[in-house]
């Protein structure tokens, strides 16, 4: 008789790894973290290879996607559980999760990630904006996880807009030359004459916007003054009736516009709380 002894797979101590938050579906959902190791193994409550991990995602054991109609209970370790009725919005799909895991393994091994490959394709396209290089850039960009398709250029303001404009021909505005320039890019004197000619129109728009904001501030100040006057009026009326220490004043404010377009503000359901020492 041949006896087989199966030992649990273990990794060498101090193996470098990174984590990602996910849900493990084991009867109920459990919010936990994957451990992605440098040697390509993934710990999702059991140590598996990358191919086995992809299969676990396909089977639903690991997921970041929850259906709105899902009724399974979610257990959050150390916090408690959440039953049906909660709202959950996933920032990435299960396919994005797999791509991100693959990127982490590459990063831990000092290999190019999908982001670095896209950045390289972008530099090539900038030096030669041929159709072939544009297609290569598009392929590299779409190989990235969706939720990371705004950080390739490392600029929170531009959010990879120049790349999307190049590959998808996104609609642009006259302000794009400003958004697409980084601190080390060309000076503003290199803006096109068409852009410079359009700037006065945008300047007029900004002036009108500032005027509208100032008008709104004026209305707000007027309302505040009216409310203060109304409150003082109520307090005076109260003191005429009885002189007691006031603890605080509670009321509701109603504001409406009459037929002449004039706003009127009034206090309703006014309650005055007094402090009495017995």
PDB file of C-alpha atoms in Angstrom:
ATOM      1  CA  UNK A   1       0.000   0.000   0.000  1.00  0.00           C
ATOM      2  CA  UNK A   2       1.258   3.461  -0.924  1.00  0.00           C
ATOM      3  CA  UNK A   3       0.560   6.249   1.524  1.00  0.00           C
ATOM      4  CA  UNK A   4       0.468   9.858   0.385  1.00  0.00           C
ATOM      5  CA  UNK A   5       1.113  12.645   2.837  1.00  0.00           C
ATOM      6  CA  UNK A   6      -0.118  16.087   1.725  1.00  0.00           C
ATOM      7  CA  UNK A   7       1.543  18.980   3.450  1.00  0.00           C
ATOM      8  CA  UNK A   8       0.057  22.459   3.549  1.00  0.00           C
ATOM      9  CA  UNK A   9       1.868  24.827   1.205  1.00  0.00           C
ATOM     10  CA  UNK A  10       3.954  27.353   3.100  1.00  0.00           C
ATOM     11  CA  UNK A  11       6.113  30.234   1.940  1.00  0.00           C
ATOM     12  CA  UNK A  12       9.566  31.112   3.238  1.00  0.00           C
ATOM     13  CA  UNK A  13       9.416  33.624   6.102  1.00  0.00           C
ATOM     14  CA  UNK A  14       9.721  37.319   5.253  1.00  0.00           C
ATOM     15  CA  UNK A  15       8.530  36.808   1.672  1.00  0.00           C
ATOM     16  CA  UNK A  16       7.640  40.329   0.358  1.00  0.00           C
ATOM     17  CA  UNK A  17       3.961  40.903  -0.267  1.00  0.00           C
ATOM     18  CA  UNK A  18       1.271  43.552  -0.663  1.00  0.00           C
ATOM     19  CA  UNK A  19      -2.432  43.480   0.198  1.00  0.00           C
ATOM     20  CA  UNK A  20      -5.723  44.327  -1.502  1.00  0.00           C
ATOM     21  CA  UNK A  21      -9.203  44.507   0.074  1.00  0.00           C
ATOM     22  CA  UNK A  22     -11.739  41.960  -1.257  1.00  0.00           C
ATOM     23  CA  UNK A  23     -14.770  39.920  -0.286  1.00  0.00           C
ATOM     24  CA  UNK A  24     -14.457  36.187   0.350  1.00  0.00           C
ATOM     25  CA  UNK A  25     -17.751  34.362  -0.260  1.00  0.00           C
ATOM     26  CA  UNK A  26     -17.981  31.418   2.127  1.00  0.00           C
ATOM     27  CA  UNK A  27     -21.739  31.021   2.793  1.00  0.00           C
ATOM     28  CA  UNK A  28     -21.732  34.716   3.716  1.00  0.00           C
ATOM     29  CA  UNK A  29     -19.423  37.472   2.490  1.00  0.00           C
ATOM     30  CA  UNK A  30     -16.332  38.252   4.535  1.00  0.00           C
ATOM     31  CA  UNK A  31     -14.481  41.521   4.059  1.00  0.00           C
ATOM     32  CA  UNK A  32     -10.765  40.739   4.191  1.00  0.00           C
ATOM     33  CA  UNK A  33      -7.447  41.396   2.454  1.00  0.00           C
ATOM     34  CA  UNK A  34      -5.595  39.372  -0.124  1.00  0.00           C
ATOM     35  CA  UNK A  35      -1.882  38.876   0.347  1.00  0.00           C
ATOM     36  CA  UNK A  36      -0.059  39.010  -2.992  1.00  0.00           C
ATOM     37  CA  UNK A  37       3.467  37.625  -2.729  1.00  0.00           C
ATOM     38  CA  UNK A  38       6.543  38.367  -4.781  1.00  0.00           C
ATOM     39  CA  UNK A  39       6.829  34.747  -5.966  1.00  0.00           C
ATOM     40  CA  UNK A  40       3.355  34.923  -7.540  1.00  0.00           C
ATOM     41  CA  UNK A  41       1.330  33.194  -4.849  1.00  0.00           C
ATOM     42  CA  UNK A  42      -1.863  34.744  -3.510  1.00  0.00           C
ATOM     43  CA  UNK A  43      -3.319  34.121  -0.054  1.00  0.00           C
ATOM     44  CA  UNK A  44      -7.130  34.209  -0.257  1.00  0.00           C
ATOM     45  CA  UNK A  45      -7.758  32.144   2.888  1.00  0.00           C
ATOM     46  CA  UNK A  46      -5.606  29.526   1.206  1.00  0.00           C
ATOM     47  CA  UNK A  47      -2.339  29.845  -0.643  1.00  0.00           C
ATOM     48  CA  UNK A  48      -2.831  29.530  -4.415  1.00  0.00           C
ATOM     49  CA  UNK A  49      -0.956  30.247  -7.610  1.00  0.00           C
ATOM     50  CA  UNK A  50      -1.935  33.130  -9.863  1.00  0.00           C
ATOM     51  CA  UNK A  51      -3.815  30.807 -12.226  1.00  0.00           C
ATOM     52  CA  UNK A  52      -5.629  29.231  -9.286  1.00  0.00           C
ATOM     53  CA  UNK A  53      -6.477  32.692  -7.974  1.00  0.00           C
ATOM     54  CA  UNK A  54      -8.029  33.653 -11.326  1.00  0.00           C
ATOM     55  CA  UNK A  55     -10.121  30.476 -11.085  1.00  0.00           C
ATOM     56  CA  UNK A  56     -11.172  31.430  -7.541  1.00  0.00           C
ATOM     57  CA  UNK A  57     -12.421  34.756  -8.869  1.00  0.00           C
ATOM     58  CA  UNK A  58     -14.313  33.023 -11.690  1.00  0.00           C
ATOM     59  CA  UNK A  59     -15.954  30.697  -9.161  1.00  0.00           C
ATOM     60  CA  UNK A  60     -17.025  33.619  -6.953  1.00  0.00           C
ATOM     61  CA  UNK A  61     -14.859  32.692  -3.957  1.00  0.00           C
ATOM     62  CA  UNK A  62     -13.046  36.032  -4.302  1.00  0.00           C
ATOM     63  CA  UNK A  63     -14.923  39.096  -5.545  1.00  0.00           C
ATOM     64  CA  UNK A  64     -15.198  42.863  -5.429  1.00  0.00           C
ATOM     65  CA  UNK A  65     -18.563  42.877  -7.205  1.00  0.00           C
ATOM     66  CA  UNK A  66     -21.759  42.715  -5.169  1.00  0.00           C
ATOM     67  CA  UNK A  67     -25.156  42.751  -6.813  1.00  0.00           C
ATOM     68  CA  UNK A  68     -27.619  45.360  -5.516  1.00  0.00           C
ATOM     69  CA  UNK A  69     -30.127  42.569  -4.881  1.00  0.00           C
ATOM     70  CA  UNK A  70     -27.611  40.516  -2.893  1.00  0.00           C
ATOM     71  CA  UNK A  71     -29.072  39.326   0.414  1.00  0.00           C
ATOM     72  CA  UNK A  72     -26.059  37.530   1.897  1.00  0.00           C
ATOM     73  CA  UNK A  73     -24.742  38.877   5.163  1.00  0.00           C
ATOM     74  CA  UNK A  74     -21.367  40.635   5.110  1.00  0.00           C
ATOM     75  CA  UNK A  75     -19.011  40.017   8.013  1.00  0.00           C
ATOM     76  CA  UNK A  76     -16.423  42.704   8.749  1.00  0.00           C
ATOM     77  CA  UNK A  77     -13.782  41.252  11.027  1.00  0.00           C
ATOM     78  CA  UNK A  78     -13.438  43.124  14.277  1.00  0.00           C
ATOM     79  CA  UNK A  79     -16.429  45.359  13.544  1.00  0.00           C
ATOM     80  CA  UNK A  80     -19.517  43.210  13.069  1.00  0.00           C
ATOM     81  CA  UNK A  81     -21.793  42.252  10.223  1.00  0.00           C
ATOM     82  CA  UNK A  82     -23.969  44.078   7.717  1.00  0.00           C
ATOM     83  CA  UNK A  83     -27.258  42.601   6.556  1.00  0.00           C
ATOM     84  CA  UNK A  84     -29.279  43.312   3.413  1.00  0.00           C
ATOM     85  CA  UNK A  85     -30.340  46.881   2.741  1.00  0.00           C
ATOM     86  CA  UNK A  86     -26.862  48.412   2.586  1.00  0.00           C
ATOM     87  CA  UNK A  87     -25.535  50.262  -0.444  1.00  0.00           C
ATOM     88  CA  UNK A  88     -22.252  49.204  -2.018  1.00  0.00           C
ATOM     89  CA  UNK A  89     -20.543  50.786  -5.010  1.00  0.00           C
ATOM     90  CA  UNK A  90     -17.571  48.923  -6.428  1.00  0.00           C
ATOM     91  CA  UNK A  91     -14.759  51.088  -7.745  1.00  0.00           C
ATOM     92  CA  UNK A  92     -13.421  48.209  -9.826  1.00  0.00           C
ATOM     93  CA  UNK A  93     -14.575  44.987 -11.434  1.00  0.00           C
ATOM     94  CA  UNK A  94     -13.291  41.475 -10.799  1.00  0.00           C
ATOM     95  CA  UNK A  95     -11.294  41.709 -14.030  1.00  0.00           C
ATOM     96  CA  UNK A  96      -9.706  44.925 -12.727  1.00  0.00           C
ATOM     97  CA  UNK A  97      -8.849  43.063  -9.525  1.00  0.00           C
ATOM     98  CA  UNK A  98      -7.020  40.346 -11.482  1.00  0.00           C
ATOM     99  CA  UNK A  99      -5.090  42.948 -13.490  1.00  0.00           C
ATOM    100  CA  UNK A 100      -4.159  44.779 -10.297  1.00  0.00           C
ATOM    101  CA  UNK A 101      -2.896  41.573  -8.684  1.00  0.00           C
ATOM    102  CA  UNK A 102      -0.757  40.888 -11.763  1.00  0.00           C
ATOM    103  CA  UNK A 103       0.610  44.447 -11.574  1.00  0.00           C
ATOM    104  CA  UNK A 104       1.519  44.006  -7.900  1.00  0.00           C
ATOM    105  CA  UNK A 105       3.424  40.793  -8.640  1.00  0.00           C
ATOM    106  CA  UNK A 106       5.297  42.583 -11.426  1.00  0.00           C
ATOM    107  CA  UNK A 107       6.050  45.561  -9.163  1.00  0.00           C
ATOM    108  CA  UNK A 108       7.374  43.316  -6.386  1.00  0.00           C
ATOM    109  CA  UNK A 109       9.735  41.754  -8.931  1.00  0.00           C
ATOM    110  CA  UNK A 110      10.880  45.117 -10.341  1.00  0.00           C
ATOM    111  CA  UNK A 111       9.170  44.378 -13.674  1.00  0.00           C
ATOM    112  CA  UNK A 112       7.123  46.817 -15.769  1.00  0.00           C
ATOM    113  CA  UNK A 113       3.493  47.168 -14.691  1.00  0.00           C
ATOM    114  CA  UNK A 114       0.609  48.019 -16.998  1.00  0.00           C
ATOM    115  CA  UNK A 115       0.976  51.666 -15.910  1.00  0.00           C
ATOM    116  CA  UNK A 116       4.684  51.837 -16.711  1.00  0.00           C
ATOM    117  CA  UNK A 117       4.096  50.154 -20.097  1.00  0.00           C
ATOM    118  CA  UNK A 118       1.398  52.722 -20.853  1.00  0.00           C
ATOM    119  CA  UNK A 119       3.701  55.568 -19.865  1.00  0.00           C
ATOM    120  CA  UNK A 120       6.404  54.200 -22.160  1.00  0.00           C
ATOM    121  CA  UNK A 121       3.870  53.997 -25.007  1.00  0.00           C
ATOM    122  CA  UNK A 122       2.861  57.590 -24.298  1.00  0.00           C
ATOM    123  CA  UNK A 123       6.463  58.828 -24.573  1.00  0.00           C
ATOM    124  CA  UNK A 124       6.843  56.959 -27.879  1.00  0.00           C
ATOM    125  CA  UNK A 125       3.620  58.518 -29.177  1.00  0.00           C
ATOM    126  CA  UNK A 126       4.780  62.000 -28.171  1.00  0.00           C
ATOM    127  CA  UNK A 127       7.950  61.596 -30.212  1.00  0.00           C
ATOM    128  CA  UNK A 128       6.090  60.090 -33.190  1.00  0.00           C
ATOM    129  CA  UNK A 129       2.296  60.481 -33.291  1.00  0.00           C
ATOM    130  CA  UNK A 130       1.775  57.885 -36.028  1.00  0.00           C
ATOM    131  CA  UNK A 131      -1.374  55.790 -36.247  1.00  0.00           C
ATOM    132  CA  UNK A 132       0.578  52.690 -35.260  1.00  0.00           C
ATOM    133  CA  UNK A 133       1.917  54.358 -32.105  1.00  0.00           C
ATOM    134  CA  UNK A 134      -1.569  55.636 -31.299  1.00  0.00           C
ATOM    135  CA  UNK A 135      -2.948  52.098 -31.518  1.00  0.00           C
ATOM    136  CA  UNK A 136      -0.103  50.822 -29.334  1.00  0.00           C
ATOM    137  CA  UNK A 137      -0.892  53.539 -26.795  1.00  0.00           C
ATOM    138  CA  UNK A 138      -4.593  52.648 -26.858  1.00  0.00           C
ATOM    139  CA  UNK A 139      -3.814  48.966 -26.319  1.00  0.00           C
ATOM    140  CA  UNK A 140      -1.477  49.749 -23.399  1.00  0.00           C
ATOM    141  CA  UNK A 141      -3.988  52.123 -21.807  1.00  0.00           C
ATOM    142  CA  UNK A 142      -6.872  49.648 -22.026  1.00  0.00           C
ATOM    143  CA  UNK A 143      -4.684  46.894 -20.544  1.00  0.00           C
ATOM    144  CA  UNK A 144      -4.687  48.805 -17.256  1.00  0.00           C
ATOM    145  CA  UNK A 145      -7.322  48.358 -14.517  1.00  0.00           C
ATOM    146  CA  UNK A 146     -10.139  50.855 -15.087  1.00  0.00           C
ATOM    147  CA  UNK A 147      -9.773  52.537 -11.694  1.00  0.00           C
ATOM    148  CA  UNK A 148      -6.104  53.299 -12.381  1.00  0.00           C
ATOM    149  CA  UNK A 149      -6.652  54.938 -15.777  1.00  0.00           C
ATOM    150  CA  UNK A 150      -6.060  58.440 -14.494  1.00  0.00           C
ATOM    151  CA  UNK A 151      -2.701  58.270 -12.740  1.00  0.00           C
ATOM    152  CA  UNK A 152      -0.303  57.290 -15.559  1.00  0.00           C
ATOM    153  CA  UNK A 153       1.030  60.836 -15.948  1.00  0.00           C
ATOM    154  CA  UNK A 154       1.213  61.282 -12.174  1.00  0.00           C
ATOM    155  CA  UNK A 155      -0.817  64.480 -12.283  1.00  0.00           C
ATOM    156  CA  UNK A 156      -4.012  64.817 -10.222  1.00  0.00           C
ATOM    157  CA  UNK A 157      -5.105  67.851 -12.266  1.00  0.00           C
ATOM    158  CA  UNK A 158      -4.843  66.355 -15.745  1.00  0.00           C
ATOM    159  CA  UNK A 159      -5.986  62.809 -14.787  1.00  0.00           C
ATOM    160  CA  UNK A 160      -4.495  61.370 -17.998  1.00  0.00           C
ATOM    161  CA  UNK A 161      -6.675  63.627 -20.184  1.00  0.00           C
ATOM    162  CA  UNK A 162      -3.889  64.080 -22.788  1.00  0.00           C
ATOM    163  CA  UNK A 163      -3.718  60.299 -23.280  1.00  0.00           C
ATOM    164  CA  UNK A 164      -7.484  59.930 -23.694  1.00  0.00           C
ATOM    165  CA  UNK A 165      -7.577  62.837 -26.127  1.00  0.00           C
ATOM    166  CA  UNK A 166      -4.897  61.151 -28.213  1.00  0.00           C
ATOM    167  CA  UNK A 167      -6.518  57.713 -28.394  1.00  0.00           C
ATOM    168  CA  UNK A 168     -10.236  58.537 -28.179  1.00  0.00           C
ATOM    169  CA  UNK A 169     -10.230  62.066 -29.643  1.00  0.00           C
ATOM    170  CA  UNK A 170     -12.150  63.379 -26.643  1.00  0.00           C
ATOM    171  CA  UNK A 171     -13.795  66.757 -27.086  1.00  0.00           C
ATOM    172  CA  UNK A 172     -11.416  69.495 -25.996  1.00  0.00           C
ATOM    173  CA  UNK A 173     -11.821  73.064 -24.775  1.00  0.00           C
ATOM    174  CA  UNK A 174      -9.644  76.139 -25.080  1.00  0.00           C
ATOM    175  CA  UNK A 175      -8.344  75.513 -21.565  1.00  0.00           C
ATOM    176  CA  UNK A 176      -6.750  72.192 -22.566  1.00  0.00           C
ATOM    177  CA  UNK A 177      -3.381  73.824 -23.349  1.00  0.00           C
ATOM    178  CA  UNK A 178      -3.273  74.832 -19.666  1.00  0.00           C
ATOM    179  CA  UNK A 179      -4.355  71.410 -18.341  1.00  0.00           C
ATOM    180  CA  UNK A 180      -2.024  69.535 -20.676  1.00  0.00           C
ATOM    181  CA  UNK A 181       1.062  71.517 -19.684  1.00  0.00           C
ATOM    182  CA  UNK A 182       3.059  70.310 -16.716  1.00  0.00           C
ATOM    183  CA  UNK A 183       5.481  72.498 -14.793  1.00  0.00           C
ATOM    184  CA  UNK A 184       8.328  71.451 -17.083  1.00  0.00           C
ATOM    185  CA  UNK A 185       6.380  71.834 -20.346  1.00  0.00           C
ATOM    186  CA  UNK A 186       6.489  74.656 -22.863  1.00  0.00           C
ATOM    187  CA  UNK A 187       5.751  78.230 -21.667  1.00  0.00           C
ATOM    188  CA  UNK A 188       2.374  79.848 -22.295  1.00  0.00           C
ATOM    189  CA  UNK A 189       3.852  81.967 -25.091  1.00  0.00           C
ATOM    190  CA  UNK A 190       3.650  78.837 -27.279  1.00  0.00           C
ATOM    191  CA  UNK A 191      -0.156  78.712 -27.081  1.00  0.00           C
ATOM    192  CA  UNK A 192      -1.850  78.918 -30.467  1.00  0.00           C
ATOM    193  CA  UNK A 193      -3.156  82.257 -31.740  1.00  0.00           C
ATOM    194  CA  UNK A 194      -6.678  80.760 -31.890  1.00  0.00           C
ATOM    195  CA  UNK A 195      -6.543  79.933 -28.183  1.00  0.00           C
ATOM    196  CA  UNK A 196      -5.329  83.404 -27.283  1.00  0.00           C
ATOM    197  CA  UNK A 197      -8.091  84.997 -29.353  1.00  0.00           C
ATOM    198  CA  UNK A 198     -10.711  82.938 -27.536  1.00  0.00           C
ATOM    199  CA  UNK A 199      -9.493  83.865 -24.069  1.00  0.00           C
ATOM    200  CA  UNK A 200     -11.389  87.232 -23.889  1.00  0.00           C
ATOM    201  CA  UNK A 201     -14.700  85.356 -24.212  1.00  0.00           C
ATOM    202  CA  UNK A 202     -13.713  83.075 -21.364  1.00  0.00           C
ATOM    203  CA  UNK A 203     -12.599  86.144 -19.383  1.00  0.00           C
ATOM    204  CA  UNK A 204     -16.044  87.692 -19.799  1.00  0.00           C
ATOM    205  CA  UNK A 205     -17.604  84.446 -18.609  1.00  0.00           C
ATOM    206  CA  UNK A 206     -15.436  84.462 -15.486  1.00  0.00           C
ATOM    207  CA  UNK A 207     -16.322  88.102 -14.780  1.00  0.00           C
ATOM    208  CA  UNK A 208     -20.036  87.280 -15.045  1.00  0.00           C
ATOM    209  CA  UNK A 209     -19.557  84.294 -12.750  1.00  0.00           C
ATOM    210  CA  UNK A 210     -17.833  86.478 -10.171  1.00  0.00           C
ATOM    211  CA  UNK A 211     -20.664  89.017 -10.404  1.00  0.00           C
ATOM    212  CA  UNK A 212     -23.238  86.271  -9.825  1.00  0.00           C
ATOM    213  CA  UNK A 213     -21.325  85.014  -6.793  1.00  0.00           C
ATOM    214  CA  UNK A 214     -21.147  88.534  -5.362  1.00  0.00           C
ATOM    215  CA  UNK A 215     -24.902  88.918  -5.904  1.00  0.00           C
ATOM    216  CA  UNK A 216     -25.501  85.648  -4.061  1.00  0.00           C
ATOM    217  CA  UNK A 217     -23.328  86.822  -1.154  1.00  0.00           C
ATOM    218  CA  UNK A 218     -25.294  90.089  -0.995  1.00  0.00           C
ATOM    219  CA  UNK A 219     -28.602  88.193  -0.846  1.00  0.00           C
ATOM    220  CA  UNK A 220     -27.204  85.930   1.887  1.00  0.00           C
ATOM    221  CA  UNK A 221     -26.109  88.930   3.973  1.00  0.00           C
ATOM    222  CA  UNK A 222     -29.509  90.542   3.530  1.00  0.00           C
ATOM    223  CA  UNK A 223     -31.265  87.398   4.724  1.00  0.00           C
ATOM    224  CA  UNK A 224     -28.964  87.175   7.723  1.00  0.00           C
ATOM    225  CA  UNK A 225     -29.757  90.774   8.646  1.00  0.00           C
ATOM    226  CA  UNK A 226     -33.496  90.152   8.234  1.00  0.00           C
ATOM    227  CA  UNK A 227     -33.287  87.056  10.433  1.00  0.00           C
ATOM    228  CA  UNK A 228     -31.368  88.926  13.131  1.00  0.00           C
ATOM    229  CA  UNK A 229     -33.966  91.686  13.083  1.00  0.00           C
ATOM    230  CA  UNK A 230     -36.813  89.176  13.335  1.00  0.00           C
ATOM    231  CA  UNK A 231     -35.136  87.361  16.219  1.00  0.00           C
ATOM    232  CA  UNK A 232     -34.579  90.621  18.061  1.00  0.00           C
ATOM    233  CA  UNK A 233     -38.199  91.579  17.457  1.00  0.00           C
ATOM    234  CA  UNK A 234     -39.409  88.297  18.988  1.00  0.00           C
ATOM    235  CA  UNK A 235     -37.133  88.772  21.982  1.00  0.00           C
ATOM    236  CA  UNK A 236     -38.409  92.317  22.550  1.00  0.00           C
ATOM    237  CA  UNK A 237     -41.996  91.115  22.335  1.00  0.00           C
ATOM    238  CA  UNK A 238     -41.246  88.420  24.887  1.00  0.00           C
ATOM    239  CA  UNK A 239     -39.598  90.861  27.316  1.00  0.00           C
ATOM    240  CA  UNK A 240     -42.596  93.147  27.099  1.00  0.00           C
ATOM    241  CA  UNK A 241     -44.766  90.298  28.374  1.00  0.00           C
ATOM    242  CA  UNK A 242     -42.464  88.777  30.976  1.00  0.00           C
ATOM    243  CA  UNK A 243     -38.887  89.308  32.093  1.00  0.00           C
ATOM    244  CA  UNK A 244     -37.231  85.905  32.512  1.00  0.00           C
ATOM    245  CA  UNK A 245     -33.713  84.618  31.673  1.00  0.00           C
ATOM    246  CA  UNK A 246     -33.689  83.130  28.190  1.00  0.00           C
ATOM    247  CA  UNK A 247     -31.777  79.852  27.739  1.00  0.00           C
ATOM    248  CA  UNK A 248     -32.108  79.649  23.948  1.00  0.00           C
ATOM    249  CA  UNK A 249     -34.472  80.474  21.105  1.00  0.00           C
ATOM    250  CA  UNK A 250     -35.846  77.811  18.762  1.00  0.00           C
ATOM    251  CA  UNK A 251     -37.636  78.643  15.498  1.00  0.00           C
ATOM    252  CA  UNK A 252     -38.066  77.709  11.844  1.00  0.00           C
ATOM    253  CA  UNK A 253     -37.169  80.036   8.964  1.00  0.00           C
ATOM    254  CA  UNK A 254     -39.320  80.330   5.853  1.00  0.00           C
ATOM    255  CA  UNK A 255     -38.326  82.330   2.788  1.00  0.00           C
ATOM    256  CA  UNK A 256     -40.451  82.793  -0.320  1.00  0.00           C
ATOM    257  CA  UNK A 257     -40.597  84.983  -3.400  1.00  0.00           C
ATOM    258  CA  UNK A 258     -43.758  87.019  -4.029  1.00  0.00           C
ATOM    259  CA  UNK A 259     -45.306  87.946  -7.385  1.00  0.00           C
ATOM    260  CA  UNK A 260     -43.031  91.004  -7.677  1.00  0.00           C
ATOM    261  CA  UNK A 261     -39.935  88.847  -7.358  1.00  0.00           C
ATOM    262  CA  UNK A 262     -39.176  90.111  -3.838  1.00  0.00           C
ATOM    263  CA  UNK A 263     -37.987  87.588  -1.277  1.00  0.00           C
ATOM    264  CA  UNK A 264     -39.675  87.646   2.127  1.00  0.00           C
ATOM    265  CA  UNK A 265     -38.297  85.925   5.213  1.00  0.00           C
ATOM    266  CA  UNK A 266     -40.292  85.076   8.320  1.00  0.00           C
ATOM    267  CA  UNK A 267     -39.930  83.016  11.486  1.00  0.00           C
ATOM    268  CA  UNK A 268     -42.465  80.314  12.249  1.00  0.00           C
ATOM    269  CA  UNK A 269     -43.052  77.956  15.139  1.00  0.00           C
ATOM    270  CA  UNK A 270     -41.025  80.166  17.445  1.00  0.00           C
ATOM    271  CA  UNK A 271     -40.214  78.683  20.874  1.00  0.00           C
ATOM    272  CA  UNK A 272     -38.372  80.525  23.631  1.00  0.00           C
ATOM    273  CA  UNK A 273     -36.754  78.351  26.301  1.00  0.00           C
ATOM    274  CA  UNK A 274     -36.142  79.929  29.676  1.00  0.00           C
ATOM    275  CA  UNK A 275     -33.963  78.751  32.545  1.00  0.00           C
ATOM    276  CA  UNK A 276     -35.572  78.764  35.966  1.00  0.00           C
ATOM    277  CA  UNK A 277     -33.883  77.841  39.212  1.00  0.00           C
ATOM    278  CA  UNK A 278     -36.339  76.205  41.585  1.00  0.00           C
TER     279      UNK A 278
END
